[in-house]
Amino acid sequence: MTSPFEPWDEAHGAEIIAKHSAQEGATLVILHALQEAFGYVPEPAIPMVAEALNLSRAEVYGVFTFYHDFRK
């Protein structure tokens, strides 16, 4: 049985982040989109999201860990 998720790819992660970065509530939207694509939120994506949204890594990680829907 093959996984419905693709392996982590930084370029595709960057595309997902860029696609959703202008939306309201972008942090949650991006984290959900990353998880939908990869099956989890890859650790290297956290600083990418932070940079794109002009947030600290701690702020993004705080959102990630607050919601139990997200997987590492």
mmCIF file with all atom_site columns, N, CA and C in Angstrom:
data_model
loop_
_atom_site.group_PDB
_atom_site.id
_atom_site.type_symbol
_atom_site.label_atom_id
_atom_site.label_alt_id
_atom_site.label_comp_id
_atom_site.label_asym_id
_atom_site.label_entity_id
_atom_site.label_seq_id
_atom_site.pdbx_PDB_ins_code
_atom_site.Cartn_x
_atom_site.Cartn_y
_atom_site.Cartn_z
_atom_site.occupancy
_atom_site.B_iso_or_equiv
_atom_site.pdbx_formal_charge
_atom_site.auth_seq_id
_atom_site.auth_comp_id
_atom_site.auth_asym_id
_atom_site.auth_atom_id
_atom_site.pdbx_PDB_model_num
ATOM 1   N N  . MET A 1 1  ? 0.846  -1.182 0.000  1.00 0.00 ? 1  MET A N  1
ATOM 2   C CA . MET A 1 1  ? 0.000  0.000  0.000  1.00 0.00 ? 1  MET A CA 1
ATOM 3   C C  . MET A 1 1  ? 0.888  1.240  0.000  1.00 0.00 ? 1  MET A C  1
ATOM 4   N N  . THR A 1 2  ? 0.618  2.150  -0.910 1.00 0.00 ? 2  THR A N  1
ATOM 5   C CA . THR A 1 2  ? 1.425  3.362  -0.998 1.00 0.00 ? 2  THR A CA 1
ATOM 6   C C  . THR A 1 2  ? 0.771  4.485  -0.211 1.00 0.00 ? 2  THR A C  1
ATOM 7   N N  . SER A 1 3  ? 1.600  5.391  0.260  1.00 0.00 ? 3  SER A N  1
ATOM 8   C CA . SER A 1 3  ? 1.122  6.531  1.040  1.00 0.00 ? 3  SER A CA 1
ATOM 9   C C  . SER A 1 3  ? 0.478  7.559  0.114  1.00 0.00 ? 3  SER A C  1
ATOM 10  N N  . PRO A 1 4  ? -0.624 8.181  0.548  1.00 0.00 ? 4  PRO A N  1
ATOM 11  C CA . PRO A 1 4  ? -1.242 9.221  -0.264 1.00 0.00 ? 4  PRO A CA 1
ATOM 12  C C  . PRO A 1 4  ? -0.474 10.541 -0.179 1.00 0.00 ? 4  PRO A C  1
ATOM 13  N N  . PHE A 1 5  ? 0.574  10.572 0.653  1.00 0.00 ? 5  PHE A N  1
ATOM 14  C CA . PHE A 1 5  ? 1.340  11.797 0.868  1.00 0.00 ? 5  PHE A CA 1
ATOM 15  C C  . PHE A 1 5  ? 2.658  11.733 0.115  1.00 0.00 ? 5  PHE A C  1
ATOM 16  N N  . GLU A 1 6  ? 3.129  12.884 -0.269 1.00 0.00 ? 6  GLU A N  1
ATOM 17  C CA . GLU A 1 6  ? 4.417  12.954 -0.945 1.00 0.00 ? 6  GLU A CA 1
ATOM 18  C C  . GLU A 1 6  ? 5.532  13.175 0.076  1.00 0.00 ? 6  GLU A C  1
ATOM 19  N N  . PRO A 1 7  ? 6.746  12.795 -0.249 1.00 0.00 ? 7  PRO A N  1
ATOM 20  C CA . PRO A 1 7  ? 7.852  13.048 0.675  1.00 0.00 ? 7  PRO A CA 1
ATOM 21  C C  . PRO A 1 7  ? 8.151  14.544 0.749  1.00 0.00 ? 7  PRO A C  1
ATOM 22  N N  . TRP A 1 8  ? 8.716  14.975 1.872  1.00 0.00 ? 8  TRP A N  1
ATOM 23  C CA . TRP A 1 8  ? 9.044  16.397 2.065  1.00 0.00 ? 8  TRP A CA 1
ATOM 24  C C  . TRP A 1 8  ? 9.955  16.868 0.952  1.00 0.00 ? 8  TRP A C  1
ATOM 25  N N  . ASP A 1 9  ? 9.584  17.998 0.381  1.00 0.00 ? 9  ASP A N  1
ATOM 26  C CA . ASP A 1 9  ? 10.367 18.645 -0.662 1.00 0.00 ? 9  ASP A CA 1
ATOM 27  C C  . ASP A 1 9  ? 10.347 20.135 -0.364 1.00 0.00 ? 9  ASP A C  1
ATOM 28  N N  . GLU A 1 10 ? 11.520 20.706 -0.118 1.00 0.00 ? 10 GLU A N  1
ATOM 29  C CA . GLU A 1 10 ? 11.600 22.106 0.277  1.00 0.00 ? 10 GLU A CA 1
ATOM 30  C C  . GLU A 1 10 ? 11.003 23.049 -0.769 1.00 0.00 ? 10 GLU A C  1
ATOM 31  N N  . ALA A 1 11 ? 11.230 22.771 -2.034 1.00 0.00 ? 11 ALA A N  1
ATOM 32  C CA . ALA A 1 11 ? 10.698 23.633 -3.092 1.00 0.00 ? 11 ALA A CA 1
ATOM 33  C C  . ALA A 1 11 ? 9.169  23.607 -3.100 1.00 0.00 ? 11 ALA A C  1
ATOM 34  N N  . HIS A 1 12 ? 8.592  22.415 -2.957 1.00 0.00 ? 12 HIS A N  1
ATOM 35  C CA . HIS A 1 12 ? 7.133  22.335 -2.934 1.00 0.00 ? 12 HIS A CA 1
ATOM 36  C C  . HIS A 1 12 ? 6.584  22.968 -1.660 1.00 0.00 ? 12 HIS A C  1
ATOM 37  N N  . GLY A 1 13 ? 7.278  22.788 -0.552 1.00 0.00 ? 13 GLY A N  1
ATOM 38  C CA . GLY A 1 13 ? 6.880  23.444 0.691  1.00 0.00 ? 13 GLY A CA 1
ATOM 39  C C  . GLY A 1 13 ? 6.863  24.956 0.539  1.00 0.00 ? 13 GLY A C  1
ATOM 40  N N  . ALA A 1 14 ? 7.884  25.490 -0.135 1.00 0.00 ? 14 ALA A N  1
ATOM 41  C CA . ALA A 1 14 ? 7.950  26.936 -0.368 1.00 0.00 ? 14 ALA A CA 1
ATOM 42  C C  . ALA A 1 14 ? 6.792  27.406 -1.242 1.00 0.00 ? 14 ALA A C  1
ATOM 43  N N  . GLU A 1 15 ? 6.402  26.596 -2.223 1.00 0.00 ? 15 GLU A N  1
ATOM 44  C CA . GLU A 1 15 ? 5.255  26.941 -3.080 1.00 0.00 ? 15 GLU A CA 1
ATOM 45  C C  . GLU A 1 15 ? 3.971  26.991 -2.258 1.00 0.00 ? 15 GLU A C  1
ATOM 46  N N  . ILE A 1 16 ? 3.784  26.017 -1.403 1.00 0.00 ? 16 ILE A N  1
ATOM 47  C CA . ILE A 1 16 ? 2.588  25.974 -0.549 1.00 0.00 ? 16 ILE A CA 1
ATOM 48  C C  . ILE A 1 16 ? 2.551  27.207 0.353  1.00 0.00 ? 16 ILE A C  1
ATOM 49  N N  . ILE A 1 17 ? 3.670  27.526 0.957  1.00 0.00 ? 17 ILE A N  1
ATOM 50  C CA . ILE A 1 17 ? 3.747  28.684 1.855  1.00 0.00 ? 17 ILE A CA 1
ATOM 51  C C  . ILE A 1 17 ? 3.434  29.960 1.088  1.00 0.00 ? 17 ILE A C  1
ATOM 52  N N  . ALA A 1 18 ? 4.049  30.138 -0.075 1.00 0.00 ? 18 ALA A N  1
ATOM 53  C CA . ALA A 1 18 ? 3.818  31.345 -0.879 1.00 0.00 ? 18 ALA A CA 1
ATOM 54  C C  . ALA A 1 18 ? 2.359  31.457 -1.318 1.00 0.00 ? 18 ALA A C  1
ATOM 55  N N  . LYS A 1 19 ? 1.761  30.335 -1.671 1.00 0.00 ? 19 LYS A N  1
ATOM 56  C CA . LYS A 1 19 ? 0.367  30.324 -2.152 1.00 0.00 ? 19 LYS A CA 1
ATOM 57  C C  . LYS A 1 19 ? -0.609 30.825 -1.094 1.00 0.00 ? 19 LYS A C  1
ATOM 58  N N  . HIS A 1 20 ? -0.325 30.525 0.184  1.00 0.00 ? 20 HIS A N  1
ATOM 59  C CA . HIS A 1 20 ? -1.268 30.837 1.254  1.00 0.00 ? 20 HIS A CA 1
ATOM 60  C C  . HIS A 1 20 ? -0.855 31.996 2.156  1.00 0.00 ? 20 HIS A C  1
ATOM 61  N N  . SER A 1 21 ? 0.312  32.579 1.924  1.00 0.00 ? 21 SER A N  1
ATOM 62  C CA . SER A 1 21 ? 0.845  33.566 2.879  1.00 0.00 ? 21 SER A CA 1
ATOM 63  C C  . SER A 1 21 ? 0.039  34.857 2.959  1.00 0.00 ? 21 SER A C  1
ATOM 64  N N  . ALA A 1 22 ? -0.736 35.188 1.954  1.00 0.00 ? 22 ALA A N  1
ATOM 65  C CA . ALA A 1 22 ? -1.506 36.427 1.983  1.00 0.00 ? 22 ALA A CA 1
ATOM 66  C C  . ALA A 1 22 ? -2.903 36.253 2.584  1.00 0.00 ? 22 ALA A C  1
ATOM 67  N N  . GLN A 1 23 ? -3.275 35.024 2.895  1.00 0.00 ? 23 GLN A N  1
ATOM 68  C CA . GLN A 1 23 ? -4.613 34.772 3.424  1.00 0.00 ? 23 GLN A CA 1
ATOM 69  C C  . GLN A 1 23 ? -4.717 35.175 4.888  1.00 0.00 ? 23 GLN A C  1
ATOM 70  N N  . GLU A 1 24 ? -5.924 35.502 5.307  1.00 0.00 ? 24 GLU A N  1
ATOM 71  C CA . GLU A 1 24 ? -6.171 35.772 6.719  1.00 0.00 ? 24 GLU A CA 1
ATOM 72  C C  . GLU A 1 24 ? -5.961 34.488 7.510  1.00 0.00 ? 24 GLU A C  1
ATOM 73  N N  . GLY A 1 25 ? -5.303 34.593 8.648  1.00 0.00 ? 25 GLY A N  1
ATOM 74  C CA . GLY A 1 25 ? -5.006 33.407 9.448  1.00 0.00 ? 25 GLY A CA 1
ATOM 75  C C  . GLY A 1 25 ? -4.024 32.489 8.747  1.00 0.00 ? 25 GLY A C  1
ATOM 76  N N  . ALA A 1 26 ? -3.067 33.088 8.059  1.00 0.00 ? 26 ALA A N  1
ATOM 77  C CA . ALA A 1 26 ? -2.165 32.338 7.189  1.00 0.00 ? 26 ALA A CA 1
ATOM 78  C C  . ALA A 1 26 ? -1.378 31.246 7.913  1.00 0.00 ? 26 ALA A C  1
ATOM 79  N N  . THR A 1 27 ? -1.023 31.462 9.163  1.00 0.00 ? 27 THR A N  1
ATOM 80  C CA . THR A 1 27 ? -0.233 30.448 9.868  1.00 0.00 ? 27 THR A CA 1
ATOM 81  C C  . THR A 1 27 ? -0.969 29.118 9.894  1.00 0.00 ? 27 THR A C  1
ATOM 82  N N  . LEU A 1 28 ? -2.211 29.135 10.325 1.00 0.00 ? 28 LEU A N  1
ATOM 83  C CA . LEU A 1 28 ? -2.997 27.899 10.376 1.00 0.00 ? 28 LEU A CA 1
ATOM 84  C C  . LEU A 1 28 ? -3.251 27.333 8.985  1.00 0.00 ? 28 LEU A C  1
ATOM 85  N N  . VAL A 1 29 ? -3.566 28.196 8.062  1.00 0.00 ? 29 VAL A N  1
ATOM 86  C CA . VAL A 1 29 ? -3.856 27.753 6.691  1.00 0.00 ? 29 VAL A CA 1
ATOM 87  C C  . VAL A 1 29 ? -2.633 27.047 6.107  1.00 0.00 ? 29 VAL A C  1
ATOM 88  N N  . ILE A 1 30 ? -1.459 27.640 6.288  1.00 0.00 ? 30 ILE A N  1
ATOM 89  C CA . ILE A 1 30 ? -0.228 27.058 5.750  1.00 0.00 ? 30 ILE A CA 1
ATOM 90  C C  . ILE A 1 30 ? 0.095  25.735 6.431  1.00 0.00 ? 30 ILE A C  1
ATOM 91  N N  . LEU A 1 31 ? -0.003 25.695 7.753  1.00 0.00 ? 31 LEU A N  1
ATOM 92  C CA . LEU A 1 31 ? 0.302  24.451 8.467  1.00 0.00 ? 31 LEU A CA 1
ATOM 93  C C  . LEU A 1 31 ? -0.628 23.321 8.021  1.00 0.00 ? 31 LEU A C  1
ATOM 94  N N  . HIS A 1 32 ? -1.907 23.632 7.845  1.00 0.00 ? 32 HIS A N  1
ATOM 95  C CA . HIS A 1 32 ? -2.850 22.611 7.367  1.00 0.00 ? 32 HIS A CA 1
ATOM 96  C C  . HIS A 1 32 ? -2.500 22.166 5.945  1.00 0.00 ? 32 HIS A C  1
ATOM 97  N N  . ALA A 1 33 ? -2.141 23.113 5.083  1.00 0.00 ? 33 ALA A N  1
ATOM 98  C CA . ALA A 1 33 ? -1.801 22.779 3.696  1.00 0.00 ? 33 ALA A CA 1
ATOM 99  C C  . ALA A 1 33 ? -0.540 21.914 3.633  1.00 0.00 ? 33 ALA A C  1
ATOM 100 N N  . LEU A 1 34 ? 0.444  22.240 4.468  1.00 0.00 ? 34 LEU A N  1
ATOM 101 C CA . LEU A 1 34 ? 1.661  21.427 4.516  1.00 0.00 ? 34 LEU A CA 1
ATOM 102 C C  . LEU A 1 34 ? 1.348  20.010 4.973  1.00 0.00 ? 34 LEU A C  1
ATOM 103 N N  . GLN A 1 35 ? 0.532  19.904 6.001  1.00 0.00 ? 35 GLN A N  1
ATOM 104 C CA . GLN A 1 35 ? 0.183  18.576 6.511  1.00 0.00 ? 35 GLN A CA 1
ATOM 105 C C  . GLN A 1 35 ? -0.629 17.790 5.480  1.00 0.00 ? 35 GLN A C  1
ATOM 106 N N  . GLU A 1 36 ? -1.485 18.480 4.759  1.00 0.00 ? 36 GLU A N  1
ATOM 107 C CA . GLU A 1 36 ? -2.285 17.813 3.735  1.00 0.00 ? 36 GLU A CA 1
ATOM 108 C C  . GLU A 1 36 ? -1.396 17.254 2.626  1.00 0.00 ? 36 GLU A C  1
ATOM 109 N N  . ALA A 1 37 ? -0.346 17.992 2.286  1.00 0.00 ? 37 ALA A N  1
ATOM 110 C CA . ALA A 1 37 ? 0.545  17.552 1.210  1.00 0.00 ? 37 ALA A CA 1
ATOM 111 C C  . ALA A 1 37 ? 1.503  16.458 1.659  1.00 0.00 ? 37 ALA A C  1
ATOM 112 N N  . PHE A 1 38 ? 2.066  16.609 2.857  1.00 0.00 ? 38 PHE A N  1
ATOM 113 C CA . PHE A 1 38 ? 3.146  15.729 3.292  1.00 0.00 ? 38 PHE A CA 1
ATOM 114 C C  . PHE A 1 38 ? 2.738  14.710 4.364  1.00 0.00 ? 38 PHE A C  1
ATOM 115 N N  . GLY A 1 39 ? 1.551  14.866 4.922  1.00 0.00 ? 39 GLY A N  1
ATOM 116 C CA . GLY A 1 39 ? 1.089  13.949 5.962  1.00 0.00 ? 39 GLY A CA 1
ATOM 117 C C  . GLY A 1 39 ? 1.506  14.365 7.355  1.00 0.00 ? 39 GLY A C  1
ATOM 118 N N  . TYR A 1 40 ? 2.301  15.393 7.450  1.00 0.00 ? 40 TYR A N  1
ATOM 119 C CA . TYR A 1 40 ? 2.777  15.954 8.715  1.00 0.00 ? 40 TYR A CA 1
ATOM 120 C C  . TYR A 1 40 ? 3.348  17.334 8.409  1.00 0.00 ? 40 TYR A C  1
ATOM 121 N N  . VAL A 1 41 ? 3.690  18.077 9.427  1.00 0.00 ? 41 VAL A N  1
ATOM 122 C CA . VAL A 1 41 ? 4.339  19.379 9.224  1.00 0.00 ? 41 VAL A CA 1
ATOM 123 C C  . VAL A 1 41 ? 5.837  19.159 9.427  1.00 0.00 ? 41 VAL A C  1
ATOM 124 N N  . PRO A 1 42 ? 6.604  19.196 8.356  1.00 0.00 ? 42 PRO A N  1
ATOM 125 C CA . PRO A 1 42 ? 8.039  18.959 8.472  1.00 0.00 ? 42 PRO A CA 1
ATOM 126 C C  . PRO A 1 42 ? 8.730  20.046 9.299  1.00 0.00 ? 42 PRO A C  1
ATOM 127 N N  . GLU A 1 43 ? 9.635  19.637 10.146 1.00 0.00 ? 43 GLU A N  1
ATOM 128 C CA . GLU A 1 43 ? 10.366 20.570 11.015 1.00 0.00 ? 43 GLU A CA 1
ATOM 129 C C  . GLU A 1 43 ? 11.053 21.688 10.223 1.00 0.00 ? 43 GLU A C  1
ATOM 130 N N  . PRO A 1 44 ? 11.671 21.398 9.064  1.00 0.00 ? 44 PRO A N  1
ATOM 131 C CA . PRO A 1 44 ? 12.312 22.474 8.304  1.00 0.00 ? 44 PRO A CA 1
ATOM 132 C C  . PRO A 1 44 ? 11.330 23.521 7.761  1.00 0.00 ? 44 PRO A C  1
ATOM 133 N N  . ALA A 1 45 ? 10.050 23.199 7.752  1.00 0.00 ? 45 ALA A N  1
ATOM 134 C CA . ALA A 1 45 ? 9.058  24.149 7.246  1.00 0.00 ? 45 ALA A CA 1
ATOM 135 C C  . ALA A 1 45 ? 8.771  25.266 8.249  1.00 0.00 ? 45 ALA A C  1
ATOM 136 N N  . ILE A 1 46 ? 9.006  25.019 9.534  1.00 0.00 ? 46 ILE A N  1
ATOM 137 C CA . ILE A 1 46 ? 8.681  26.009 10.568 1.00 0.00 ? 46 ILE A CA 1
ATOM 138 C C  . ILE A 1 46 ? 9.413  27.332 10.321 1.00 0.00 ? 46 ILE A C  1
ATOM 139 N N  . PRO A 1 47 ? 10.755 27.331 10.139 1.00 0.00 ? 47 PRO A N  1
ATOM 140 C CA . PRO A 1 47 ? 11.420 28.611 9.875  1.00 0.00 ? 47 PRO A CA 1
ATOM 141 C C  . PRO A 1 47 ? 11.021 29.225 8.532  1.00 0.00 ? 47 PRO A C  1
ATOM 142 N N  . MET A 1 48 ? 10.651 28.392 7.571  1.00 0.00 ? 48 MET A N  1
ATOM 143 C CA . MET A 1 48 ? 10.206 28.917 6.281  1.00 0.00 ? 48 MET A CA 1
ATOM 144 C C  . MET A 1 48 ? 8.890  29.680 6.439  1.00 0.00 ? 48 MET A C  1
ATOM 145 N N  . VAL A 1 49 ? 7.971  29.118 7.222  1.00 0.00 ? 49 VAL A N  1
ATOM 146 C CA . VAL A 1 49 ? 6.692  29.783 7.487  1.00 0.00 ? 49 VAL A CA 1
ATOM 147 C C  . VAL A 1 49 ? 6.940  31.079 8.255  1.00 0.00 ? 49 VAL A C  1
ATOM 148 N N  . ALA A 1 50 ? 7.803  31.011 9.255  1.00 0.00 ? 50 ALA A N  1
ATOM 149 C CA . ALA A 1 50 ? 8.101  32.192 10.063 1.00 0.00 ? 50 ALA A CA 1
ATOM 150 C C  . ALA A 1 50 ? 8.640  33.331 9.200  1.00 0.00 ? 50 ALA A C  1
ATOM 151 N N  . GLU A 1 51 ? 9.571  33.008 8.328  1.00 0.00 ? 51 GLU A N  1
ATOM 152 C CA . GLU A 1 51 ? 10.153 34.046 7.467  1.00 0.00 ? 51 GLU A CA 1
ATOM 153 C C  . GLU A 1 51 ? 9.110  34.632 6.518  1.00 0.00 ? 51 GLU A C  1
ATOM 154 N N  . ALA A 1 52 ? 8.301  33.775 5.930  1.00 0.00 ? 52 ALA A N  1
ATOM 155 C CA . ALA A 1 52 ? 7.296  34.236 4.968  1.00 0.00 ? 52 ALA A CA 1
ATOM 156 C C  . ALA A 1 52 ? 6.259  35.148 5.615  1.00 0.00 ? 52 ALA A C  1
ATOM 157 N N  . LEU A 1 53 ? 5.938  34.889 6.879  1.00 0.00 ? 53 LEU A N  1
ATOM 158 C CA . LEU A 1 53 ? 4.890  35.659 7.558  1.00 0.00 ? 53 LEU A CA 1
ATOM 159 C C  . LEU A 1 53 ? 5.460  36.728 8.491  1.00 0.00 ? 53 LEU A C  1
ATOM 160 N N  . ASN A 1 54 ? 6.778  36.879 8.482  1.00 0.00 ? 54 ASN A N  1
ATOM 161 C CA . ASN A 1 54 ? 7.444  37.858 9.341  1.00 0.00 ? 54 ASN A CA 1
ATOM 162 C C  . ASN A 1 54 ? 7.117  37.602 10.819 1.00 0.00 ? 54 ASN A C  1
ATOM 163 N N  . LEU A 1 55 ? 7.186  36.348 11.204 1.00 0.00 ? 55 LEU A N  1
ATOM 164 C CA . LEU A 1 55 ? 6.960  35.928 12.585 1.00 0.00 ? 55 LEU A CA 1
ATOM 165 C C  . LEU A 1 55 ? 8.235  35.274 13.098 1.00 0.00 ? 55 LEU A C  1
ATOM 166 N N  . SER A 1 56 ? 8.318  35.113 14.406 1.00 0.00 ? 56 SER A N  1
ATOM 167 C CA . SER A 1 56 ? 9.443  34.370 14.947 1.00 0.00 ? 56 SER A CA 1
ATOM 168 C C  . SER A 1 56 ? 9.164  32.871 14.794 1.00 0.00 ? 56 SER A C  1
ATOM 169 N N  . ARG A 1 57 ? 10.227 32.093 14.825 1.00 0.00 ? 57 ARG A N  1
ATOM 170 C CA . ARG A 1 57 ? 10.058 30.639 14.785 1.00 0.00 ? 57 ARG A CA 1
ATOM 171 C C  . ARG A 1 57 ? 9.239  30.174 15.985 1.00 0.00 ? 57 ARG A C  1
ATOM 172 N N  . ALA A 1 58 ? 9.457  30.827 17.114 1.00 0.00 ? 58 ALA A N  1
ATOM 173 C CA . ALA A 1 58 ? 8.731  30.456 18.329 1.00 0.00 ? 58 ALA A CA 1
ATOM 174 C C  . ALA A 1 58 ? 7.228  30.673 18.167 1.00 0.00 ? 58 ALA A C  1
ATOM 175 N N  . GLU A 1 59 ? 6.840  31.748 17.482 1.00 0.00 ? 59 GLU A N  1
ATOM 176 C CA . GLU A 1 59 ? 5.409  32.003 17.273 1.00 0.00 ? 59 GLU A CA 1
ATOM 177 C C  . GLU A 1 59 ? 4.787  30.912 16.410 1.00 0.00 ? 59 GLU A C  1
ATOM 178 N N  . VAL A 1 60 ? 5.460  30.548 15.351 1.00 0.00 ? 60 VAL A N  1
ATOM 179 C CA . VAL A 1 60 ? 4.936  29.504 14.464 1.00 0.00 ? 60 VAL A CA 1
ATOM 180 C C  . VAL A 1 60 ? 4.929  28.161 15.192 1.00 0.00 ? 60 VAL A C  1
ATOM 181 N N  . TYR A 1 61 ? 6.008  27.858 15.897 1.00 0.00 ? 61 TYR A N  1
ATOM 182 C CA . TYR A 1 61 ? 6.079  26.598 16.637 1.00 0.00 ? 61 TYR A CA 1
ATOM 183 C C  . TYR A 1 61 ? 5.006  26.552 17.727 1.00 0.00 ? 61 TYR A C  1
ATOM 184 N N  . GLY A 1 62 ? 4.718  27.703 18.331 1.00 0.00 ? 62 GLY A N  1
ATOM 185 C CA . GLY A 1 62 ? 3.663  27.769 19.345 1.00 0.00 ? 62 GLY A CA 1
ATOM 186 C C  . GLY A 1 62 ? 2.305  27.420 18.767 1.00 0.00 ? 62 GLY A C  1
ATOM 187 N N  . VAL A 1 63 ? 2.010  27.923 17.583 1.00 0.00 ? 63 VAL A N  1
ATOM 188 C CA . VAL A 1 63 ? 0.749  27.579 16.914 1.00 0.00 ? 63 VAL A CA 1
ATOM 189 C C  . VAL A 1 63 ? 0.741  26.088 16.583 1.00 0.00 ? 63 VAL A C  1
ATOM 190 N N  . PHE A 1 64 ? 1.862  25.608 16.054 1.00 0.00 ? 64 PHE A N  1
ATOM 191 C CA . PHE A 1 64 ? 1.984  24.203 15.678 1.00 0.00 ? 64 PHE A CA 1
ATOM 192 C C  . PHE A 1 64 ? 1.740  23.277 16.868 1.00 0.00 ? 64 PHE A C  1
ATOM 193 N N  . THR A 1 65 ? 2.314  23.596 18.007 1.00 0.00 ? 65 THR A N  1
ATOM 194 C CA . THR A 1 65 ? 2.174  22.717 19.170 1.00 0.00 ? 65 THR A CA 1
ATOM 195 C C  . THR A 1 65 ? 0.866  22.925 19.925 1.00 0.00 ? 65 THR A C  1
ATOM 196 N N  . PHE A 1 66 ? 0.242  24.090 19.775 1.00 0.00 ? 66 PHE A N  1
ATOM 197 C CA . PHE A 1 66 ? -1.013 24.357 20.467 1.00 0.00 ? 66 PHE A CA 1
ATOM 198 C C  . PHE A 1 66 ? -2.141 23.482 19.927 1.00 0.00 ? 66 PHE A C  1
ATOM 199 N N  . TYR A 1 67 ? -2.196 23.347 18.612 1.00 0.00 ? 67 TYR A N  1
ATOM 200 C CA . TYR A 1 67 ? -3.265 22.575 17.980 1.00 0.00 ? 67 TYR A CA 1
ATOM 201 C C  . TYR A 1 67 ? -2.841 21.121 17.842 1.00 0.00 ? 67 TYR A C  1
ATOM 202 N N  . HIS A 1 68 ? -3.615 20.232 18.404 1.00 0.00 ? 68 HIS A N  1
ATOM 203 C CA . HIS A 1 68 ? -3.276 18.812 18.423 1.00 0.00 ? 68 HIS A CA 1
ATOM 204 C C  . HIS A 1 68 ? -3.532 18.122 17.085 1.00 0.00 ? 68 HIS A C  1
ATOM 205 N N  . ASP A 1 69 ? -4.083 18.841 16.125 1.00 0.00 ? 69 ASP A N  1
ATOM 206 C CA . ASP A 1 69 ? -4.335 18.267 14.795 1.00 0.00 ? 69 ASP A CA 1
ATOM 207 C C  . ASP A 1 69 ? -3.046 18.051 14.023 1.00 0.00 ? 69 ASP A C  1
ATOM 208 N N  . PHE A 1 70 ? -2.021 18.803 14.351 1.00 0.00 ? 70 PHE A N  1
ATOM 209 C CA . PHE A 1 70 ? -0.784 18.752 13.573 1.00 0.00 ? 70 PHE A CA 1
ATOM 210 C C  . PHE A 1 70 ? 0.131  17.642 14.061 1.00 0.00 ? 70 PHE A C  1
ATOM 211 N N  . ARG A 1 71 ? 0.793  16.985 13.096 1.00 0.00 ? 71 ARG A N  1
ATOM 212 C CA . ARG A 1 71 ? 1.729  15.901 13.388 1.00 0.00 ? 71 ARG A CA 1
ATOM 213 C C  . ARG A 1 71 ? 3.133  16.312 12.988 1.00 0.00 ? 71 ARG A C  1
ATOM 214 N N  . LYS A 1 72 ? 4.108  15.813 13.765 1.00 0.00 ? 72 LYS A N  1
ATOM 215 C CA . LYS A 1 72 ? 5.520  16.035 13.415 1.00 0.00 ? 72 LYS A CA 1
ATOM 216 C C  . LYS A 1 72 ? 5.968  14.951 12.465 1.00 0.00 ? 72 LYS A C  1
#
